[in-house]
Coordinates of C-alpha atoms in Angstrom, one line a residue:
X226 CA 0.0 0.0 0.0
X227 CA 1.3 3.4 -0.9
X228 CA 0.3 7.0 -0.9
X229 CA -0.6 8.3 -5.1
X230 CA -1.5 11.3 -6.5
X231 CA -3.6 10.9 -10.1
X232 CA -3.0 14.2 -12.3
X233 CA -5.5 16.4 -12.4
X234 CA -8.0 15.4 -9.0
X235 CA -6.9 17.9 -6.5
X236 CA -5.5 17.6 -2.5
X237 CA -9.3 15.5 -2.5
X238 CA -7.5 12.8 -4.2
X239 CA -4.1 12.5 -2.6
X240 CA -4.8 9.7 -1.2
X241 CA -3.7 5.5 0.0
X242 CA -5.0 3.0 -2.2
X243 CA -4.7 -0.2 -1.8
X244 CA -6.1 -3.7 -3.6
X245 CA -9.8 -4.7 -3.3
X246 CA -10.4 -8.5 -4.9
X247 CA -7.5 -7.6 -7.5
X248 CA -9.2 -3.4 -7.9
X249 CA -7.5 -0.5 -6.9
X250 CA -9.1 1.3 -4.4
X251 CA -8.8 5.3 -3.8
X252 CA -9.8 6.8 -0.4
X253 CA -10.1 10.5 -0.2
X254 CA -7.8 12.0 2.5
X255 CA -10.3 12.5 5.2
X256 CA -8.4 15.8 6.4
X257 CA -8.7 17.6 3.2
X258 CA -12.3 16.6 2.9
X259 CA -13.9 17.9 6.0
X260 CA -11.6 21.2 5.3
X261 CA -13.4 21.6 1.6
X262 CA -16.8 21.6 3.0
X263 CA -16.1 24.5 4.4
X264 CA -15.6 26.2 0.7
X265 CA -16.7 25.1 -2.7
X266 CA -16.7 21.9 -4.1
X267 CA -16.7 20.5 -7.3
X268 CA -19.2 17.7 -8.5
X269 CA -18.4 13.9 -8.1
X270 CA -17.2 13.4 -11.7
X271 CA -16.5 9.9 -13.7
X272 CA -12.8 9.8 -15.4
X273 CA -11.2 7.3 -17.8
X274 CA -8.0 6.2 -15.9
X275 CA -4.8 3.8 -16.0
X276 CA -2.7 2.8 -13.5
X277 CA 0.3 1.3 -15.6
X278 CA 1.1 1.8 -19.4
X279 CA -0.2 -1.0 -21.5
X280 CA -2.4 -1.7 -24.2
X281 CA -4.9 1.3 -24.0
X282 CA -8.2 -1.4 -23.9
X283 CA -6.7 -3.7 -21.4
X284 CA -5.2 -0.8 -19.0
X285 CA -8.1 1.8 -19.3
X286 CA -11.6 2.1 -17.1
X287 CA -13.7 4.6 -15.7
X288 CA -13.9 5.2 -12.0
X289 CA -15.6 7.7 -9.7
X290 CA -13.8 10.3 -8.3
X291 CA -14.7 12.7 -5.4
X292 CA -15.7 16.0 -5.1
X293 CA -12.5 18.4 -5.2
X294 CA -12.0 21.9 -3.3
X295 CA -11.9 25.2 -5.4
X296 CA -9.3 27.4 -4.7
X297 CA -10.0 31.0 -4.7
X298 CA -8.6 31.1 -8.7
X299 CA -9.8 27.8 -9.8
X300 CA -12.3 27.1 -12.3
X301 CA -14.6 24.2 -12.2
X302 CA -15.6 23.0 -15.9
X303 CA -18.4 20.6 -16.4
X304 CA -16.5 18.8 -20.0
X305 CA -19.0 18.8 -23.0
X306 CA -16.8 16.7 -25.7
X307 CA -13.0 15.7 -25.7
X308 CA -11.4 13.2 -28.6
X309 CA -9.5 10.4 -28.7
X310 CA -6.0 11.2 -30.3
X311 CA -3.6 9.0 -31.5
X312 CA -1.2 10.9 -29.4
X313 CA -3.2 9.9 -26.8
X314 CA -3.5 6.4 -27.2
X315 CA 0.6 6.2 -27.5
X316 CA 0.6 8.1 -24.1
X317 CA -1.6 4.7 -22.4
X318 CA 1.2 2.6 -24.2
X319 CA 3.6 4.5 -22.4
X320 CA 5.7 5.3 -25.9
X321 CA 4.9 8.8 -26.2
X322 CA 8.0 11.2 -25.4
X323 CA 5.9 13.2 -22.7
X324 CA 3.3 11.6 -20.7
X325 CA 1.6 12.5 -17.3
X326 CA 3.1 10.2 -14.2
X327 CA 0.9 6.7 -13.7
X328 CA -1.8 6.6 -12.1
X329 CA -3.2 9.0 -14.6
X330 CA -6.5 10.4 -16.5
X331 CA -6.5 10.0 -20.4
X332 CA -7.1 13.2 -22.4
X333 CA -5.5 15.9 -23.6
X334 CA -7.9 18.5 -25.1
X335 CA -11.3 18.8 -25.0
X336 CA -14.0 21.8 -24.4
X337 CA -16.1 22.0 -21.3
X338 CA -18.8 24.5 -19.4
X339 CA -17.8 26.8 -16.7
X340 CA -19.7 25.1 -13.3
X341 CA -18.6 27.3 -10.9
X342 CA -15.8 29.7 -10.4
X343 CA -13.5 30.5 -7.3
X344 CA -13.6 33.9 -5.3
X345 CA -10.9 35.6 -6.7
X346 CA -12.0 34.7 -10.8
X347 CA -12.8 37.8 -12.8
X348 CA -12.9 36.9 -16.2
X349 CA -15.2 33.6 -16.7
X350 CA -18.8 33.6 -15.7
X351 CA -20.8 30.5 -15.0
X352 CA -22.3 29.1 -18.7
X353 CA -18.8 30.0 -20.5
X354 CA -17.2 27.8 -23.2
X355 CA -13.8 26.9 -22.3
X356 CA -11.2 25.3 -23.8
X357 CA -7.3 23.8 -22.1
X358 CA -4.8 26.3 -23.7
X359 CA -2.1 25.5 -24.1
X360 CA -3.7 21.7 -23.9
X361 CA -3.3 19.7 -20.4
X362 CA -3.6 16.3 -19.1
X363 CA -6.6 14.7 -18.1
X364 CA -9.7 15.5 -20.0
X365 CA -11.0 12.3 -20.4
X366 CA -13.5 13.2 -17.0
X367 CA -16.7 14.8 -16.3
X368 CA -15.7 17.5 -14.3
X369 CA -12.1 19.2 -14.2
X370 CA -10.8 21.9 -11.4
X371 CA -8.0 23.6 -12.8
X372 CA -6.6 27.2 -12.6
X373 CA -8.8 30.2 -14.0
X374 CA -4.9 30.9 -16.5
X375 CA -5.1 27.5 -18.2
X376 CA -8.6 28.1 -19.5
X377 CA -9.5 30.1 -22.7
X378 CA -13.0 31.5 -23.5
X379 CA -14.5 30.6 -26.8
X380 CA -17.5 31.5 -28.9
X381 CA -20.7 29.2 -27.6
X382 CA -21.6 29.5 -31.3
X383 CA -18.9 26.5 -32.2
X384 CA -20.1 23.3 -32.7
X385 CA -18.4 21.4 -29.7
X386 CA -17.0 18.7 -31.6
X387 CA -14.9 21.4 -33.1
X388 CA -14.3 23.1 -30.6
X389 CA -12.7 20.2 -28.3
X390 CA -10.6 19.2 -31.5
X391 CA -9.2 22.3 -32.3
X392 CA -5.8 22.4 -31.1
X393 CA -3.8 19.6 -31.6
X394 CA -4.7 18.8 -35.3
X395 CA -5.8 21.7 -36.8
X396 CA -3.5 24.0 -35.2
X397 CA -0.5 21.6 -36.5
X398 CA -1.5 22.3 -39.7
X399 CA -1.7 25.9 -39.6
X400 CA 1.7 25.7 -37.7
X401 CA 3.4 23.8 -41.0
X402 CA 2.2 25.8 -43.4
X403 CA 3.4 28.6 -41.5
X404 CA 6.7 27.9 -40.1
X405 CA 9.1 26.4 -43.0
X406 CA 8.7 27.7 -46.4
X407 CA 7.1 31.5 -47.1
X408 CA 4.4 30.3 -49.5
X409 CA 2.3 32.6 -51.9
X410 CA -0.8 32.3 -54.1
X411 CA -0.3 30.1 -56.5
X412 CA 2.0 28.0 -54.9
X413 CA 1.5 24.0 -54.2
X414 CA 2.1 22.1 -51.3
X415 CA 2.1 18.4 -51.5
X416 CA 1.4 15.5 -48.8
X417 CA 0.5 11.7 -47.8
X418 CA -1.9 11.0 -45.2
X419 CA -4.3 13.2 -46.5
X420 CA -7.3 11.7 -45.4
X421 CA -6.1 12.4 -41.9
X422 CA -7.5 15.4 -39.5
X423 CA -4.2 17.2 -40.3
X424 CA -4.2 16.4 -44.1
X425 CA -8.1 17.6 -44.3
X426 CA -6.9 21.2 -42.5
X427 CA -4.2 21.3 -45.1
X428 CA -6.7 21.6 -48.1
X429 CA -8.8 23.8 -46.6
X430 CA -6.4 26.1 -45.0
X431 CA -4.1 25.8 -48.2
X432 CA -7.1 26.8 -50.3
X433 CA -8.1 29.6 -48.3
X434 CA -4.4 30.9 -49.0
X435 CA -4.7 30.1 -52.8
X436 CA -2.4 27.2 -52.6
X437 CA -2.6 24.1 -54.5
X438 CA -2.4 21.1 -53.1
X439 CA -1.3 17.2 -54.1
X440 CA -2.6 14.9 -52.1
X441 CA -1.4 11.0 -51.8
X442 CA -3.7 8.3 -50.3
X443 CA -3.4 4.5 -49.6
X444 CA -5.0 2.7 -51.7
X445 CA -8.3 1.4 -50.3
X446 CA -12.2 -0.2 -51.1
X447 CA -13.7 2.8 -52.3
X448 CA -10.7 5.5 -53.1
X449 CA -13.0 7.3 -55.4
X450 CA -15.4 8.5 -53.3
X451 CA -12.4 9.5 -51.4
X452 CA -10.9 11.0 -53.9
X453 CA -14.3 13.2 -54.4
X454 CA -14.5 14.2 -50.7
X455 CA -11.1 15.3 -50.8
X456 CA -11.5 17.6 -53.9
X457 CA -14.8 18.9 -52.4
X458 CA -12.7 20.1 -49.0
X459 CA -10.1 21.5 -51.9
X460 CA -8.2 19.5 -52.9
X461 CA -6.8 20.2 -56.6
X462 CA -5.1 16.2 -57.2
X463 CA -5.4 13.3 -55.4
X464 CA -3.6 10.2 -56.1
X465 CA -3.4 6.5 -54.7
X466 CA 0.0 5.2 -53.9
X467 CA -0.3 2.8 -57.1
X468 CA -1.1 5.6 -59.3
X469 CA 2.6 7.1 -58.1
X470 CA 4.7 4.4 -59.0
X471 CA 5.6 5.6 -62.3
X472 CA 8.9 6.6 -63.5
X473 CA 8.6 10.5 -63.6
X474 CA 5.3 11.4 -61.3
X475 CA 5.9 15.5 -61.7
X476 CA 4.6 14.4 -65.6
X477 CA 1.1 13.8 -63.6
X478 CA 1.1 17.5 -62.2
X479 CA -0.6 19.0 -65.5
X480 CA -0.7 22.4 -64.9
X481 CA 0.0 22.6 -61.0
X482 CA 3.7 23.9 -60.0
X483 CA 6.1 21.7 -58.5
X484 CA 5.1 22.3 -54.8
X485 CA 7.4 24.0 -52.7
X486 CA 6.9 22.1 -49.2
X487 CA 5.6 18.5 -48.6
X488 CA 4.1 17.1 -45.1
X489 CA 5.0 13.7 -44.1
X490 CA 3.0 11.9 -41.6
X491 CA 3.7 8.4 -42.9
X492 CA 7.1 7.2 -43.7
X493 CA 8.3 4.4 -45.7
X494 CA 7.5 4.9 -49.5
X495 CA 4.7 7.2 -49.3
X496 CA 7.1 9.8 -47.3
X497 CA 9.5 8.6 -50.9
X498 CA 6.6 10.1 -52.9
X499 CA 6.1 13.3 -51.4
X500 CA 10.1 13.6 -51.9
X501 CA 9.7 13.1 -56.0
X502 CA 7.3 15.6 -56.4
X503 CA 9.3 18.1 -54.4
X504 CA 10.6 21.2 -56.9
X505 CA 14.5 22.0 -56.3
X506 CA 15.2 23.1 -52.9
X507 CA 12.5 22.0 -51.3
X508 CA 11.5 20.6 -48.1
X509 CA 9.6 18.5 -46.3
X510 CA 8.3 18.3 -43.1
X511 CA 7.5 15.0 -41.1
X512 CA 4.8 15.0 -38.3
X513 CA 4.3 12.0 -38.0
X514 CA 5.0 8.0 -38.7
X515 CA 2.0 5.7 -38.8
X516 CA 3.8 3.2 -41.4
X517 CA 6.2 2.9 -38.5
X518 CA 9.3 2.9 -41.2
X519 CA 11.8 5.2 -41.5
X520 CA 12.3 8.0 -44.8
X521 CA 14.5 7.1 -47.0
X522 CA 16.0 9.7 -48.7
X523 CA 18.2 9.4 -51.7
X524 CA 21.9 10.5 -52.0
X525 CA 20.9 12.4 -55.3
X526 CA 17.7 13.9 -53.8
X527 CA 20.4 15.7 -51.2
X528 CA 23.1 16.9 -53.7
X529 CA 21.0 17.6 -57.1
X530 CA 17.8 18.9 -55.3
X531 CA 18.7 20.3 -52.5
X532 CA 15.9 19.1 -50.9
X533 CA 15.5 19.9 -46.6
X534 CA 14.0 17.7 -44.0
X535 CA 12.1 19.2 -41.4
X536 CA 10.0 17.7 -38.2
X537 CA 7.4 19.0 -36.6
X538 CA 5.9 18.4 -33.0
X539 CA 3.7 20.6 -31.8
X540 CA 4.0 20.2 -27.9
X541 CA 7.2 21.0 -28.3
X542 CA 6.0 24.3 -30.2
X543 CA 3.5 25.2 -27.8
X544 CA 4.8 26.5 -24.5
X545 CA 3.2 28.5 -21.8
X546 CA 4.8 31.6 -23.0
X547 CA 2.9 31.5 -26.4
X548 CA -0.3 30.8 -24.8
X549 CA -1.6 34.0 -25.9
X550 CA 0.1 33.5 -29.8
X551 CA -1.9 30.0 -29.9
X552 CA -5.0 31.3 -28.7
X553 CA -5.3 33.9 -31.5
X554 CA -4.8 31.2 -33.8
X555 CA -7.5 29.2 -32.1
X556 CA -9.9 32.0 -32.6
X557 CA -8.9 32.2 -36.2
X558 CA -9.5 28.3 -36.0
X559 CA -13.0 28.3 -34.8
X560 CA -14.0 31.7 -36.9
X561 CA -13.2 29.4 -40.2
X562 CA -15.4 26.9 -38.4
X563 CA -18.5 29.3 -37.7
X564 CA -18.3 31.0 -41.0
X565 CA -18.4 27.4 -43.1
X566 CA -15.0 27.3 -44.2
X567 CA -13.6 24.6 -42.1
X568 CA -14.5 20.9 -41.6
X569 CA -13.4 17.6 -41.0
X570 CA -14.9 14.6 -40.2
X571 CA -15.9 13.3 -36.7
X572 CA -18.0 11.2 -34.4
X573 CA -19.8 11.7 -31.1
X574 CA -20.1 9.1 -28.8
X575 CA -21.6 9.1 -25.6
X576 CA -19.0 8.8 -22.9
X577 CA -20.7 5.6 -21.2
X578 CA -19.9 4.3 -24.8
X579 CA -15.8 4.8 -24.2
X580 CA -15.1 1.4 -24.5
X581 CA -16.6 1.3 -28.1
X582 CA -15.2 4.6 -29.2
X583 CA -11.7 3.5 -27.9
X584 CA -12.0 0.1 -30.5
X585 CA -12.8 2.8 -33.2
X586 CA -9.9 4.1 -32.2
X587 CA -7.5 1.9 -32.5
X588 CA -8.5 0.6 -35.9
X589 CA -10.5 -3.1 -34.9
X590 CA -13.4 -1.7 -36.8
X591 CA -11.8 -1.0 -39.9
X592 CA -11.2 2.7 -40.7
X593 CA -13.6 5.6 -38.9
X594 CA -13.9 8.8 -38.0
X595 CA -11.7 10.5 -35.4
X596 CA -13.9 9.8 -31.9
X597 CA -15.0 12.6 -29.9
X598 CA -16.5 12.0 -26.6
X599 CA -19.2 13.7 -25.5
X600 CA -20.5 14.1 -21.4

């Protein structure tokens, strides 16, 4: 038996657990308890937790936690929606390169309702929108009691489900298209992945900017009608992988330019293709590896080309001193949203349904929507 702390419960969860027929147990610290009663207290709330890294459907399950004690700046947020992330998934398995101490609440964004407010809070009233910014641990609960300076205010207006997905995804795209190469109207950009959040903010925000962009694909049951929802978002070409193993793919551009900057969020031979299509001097920037092999780049691509590798992580970009740059841009975000500019496709699921919304998740039924949850 030992004494834990679980990120993101409050002093009302420092606590001893101890083993119960093979369940953890978590008694509230008596002491800080009868203390809180004495101020105000959040809601009991339900949380998805895990105790050890591991597969995220064997190590995951959702407890009930205690009410916690508001400080005189802390915020209590009643959470509306928050999504299931890949990045959040590879945190459970314990391979992400900055994860919250086990035992730990899953989540990382999310948007939620302002419940009640502390004594000394001035700027959020009860019925506000708020969203994590920059993004913090533990969303994956019903109720959250954080500091009134890591919430932002948003427009009600916004469909939740955008509004809890904002950050991560859509601001990494924004972020690339930003940060490496100075693009202008009538340039292209070209990536893989593009069926992915990230790769359907690319189109949109790239079209918005007058950019053209090439987009690669796997090949799949039904890439046609993939193709079309693609070039409805934007998209000026889309091609499957099999379409790209020909001998000289820039002769498939047509009229396009030779795009300036490519986004890599594969690796293996699709991260290969966005490399041919590259013009001289260009670069490309990797956010990712789902194929889970590495780019291979080749000696002539370096010395005739010129070509530039790039990464791109955006936790590592976001830092509590540009809280107030990312928030702009998460405005600017949700403005594209409420004006019909900006979409991508996503689920609700009920947050009783986690279990069926984490399978979604990781693929075991066959490719869906990115899963939002919704309290």
């Amino acid at each position: 038996m030992g004494s834990t702390r679980v990120l993101g419960l409050g002093k009302a969860f420092h606590s001893h657990s101890s083993l119960c027929n093979g369940t953890r147990v978590f008694r509230r610290n008596p002491t800080v308890v009868l203390r809180a009663f004495a101020s105000t207290l959040s809601p009991p709330s339900q949380a998805v937790v895990y105790e050890q890294h591991g597969p995220p459907d064997q190590v995951t399950r959702i407890i009930d936690l205690p009410p916690v004690e508001l400080k005189e700046k802390d915020v209590c947020v009643k959470m509306r929606a928050a999504p299931i992330n890949p990045s959040d998934i590879n945190r459970i398995e314990g391979v992400y390169p900055v994860r919250p101490p086990v035992p730990a609440i899953g989540g990382y964004e999310g948007v939620g309702e302002i419940q009640a407010v502390g004594s000394a809070v001035k700027d959020f009233s009860l019925g506000d929108w708020v969203i994590p910014s920059p993004p913090s641990f533990g969303t994956w609960q019903t109720y959250i009691v954080k500091e009134e300076s890591v919430w932002h205010k948003i427009n009600k207006n916004v469909p939740m489900e955008y509004a809890a997905t904002v950050t991560v995804n859509p601001l990494t795209a924004l972020r690339m298209l930003e940060d490496f190469v100075q693009l202008n109207p009538g340039d292209a950009i070209v990536q893989n992945g593009a069926t992915s959040i990230v790769g359907q903010c690319i189109i949109q925000l790239a079209r918005i900017r007058g950019i053209h962009s090439i987009n690669i694909i796997r090949d799949r049951v039904g890439s046609e009608e993939v193709k079309e929802k693609l070039k409805k978002l934007g998209a000026d070409a889309v091609y499957t992988e099999s379409q790209l193993e020909v001998k000289n793919v820039k002769g498939l551009l047509g009229d396009l330019p030779e795009p300036a900057l490519g986004f890599n969020c594969v690796g293996g031979n699709p991260a290969s293709f966005v490399l041919k299509f590259l013009r001289q001097g260009g670069t490309m920037v990797t956010y990712g590896g789902m194929a889970k092999k590495p780019v291979t780049v080749s000696t002539s691509s370096f010395i005739f080309k010129d070509l530039a590798l790039r990464g791109f992580w955006l936790q590592k970009w976001m830092s509590s001193e540009r809280a107030r740059e990312c928030r702009v841009m998460i405005d600017y975000l949700l403005g594209l949203v409420c004006d019909g500019k900006f979409k991508y496709e996503l689920e609700l699921v009920p947050f009783h349904d986690f279990s069926v919304a984490l399978d979604k998740a990781l693929g075991k039924l066959g490719s869906q929507p990115k899963q939002v949850l919704k309290f």
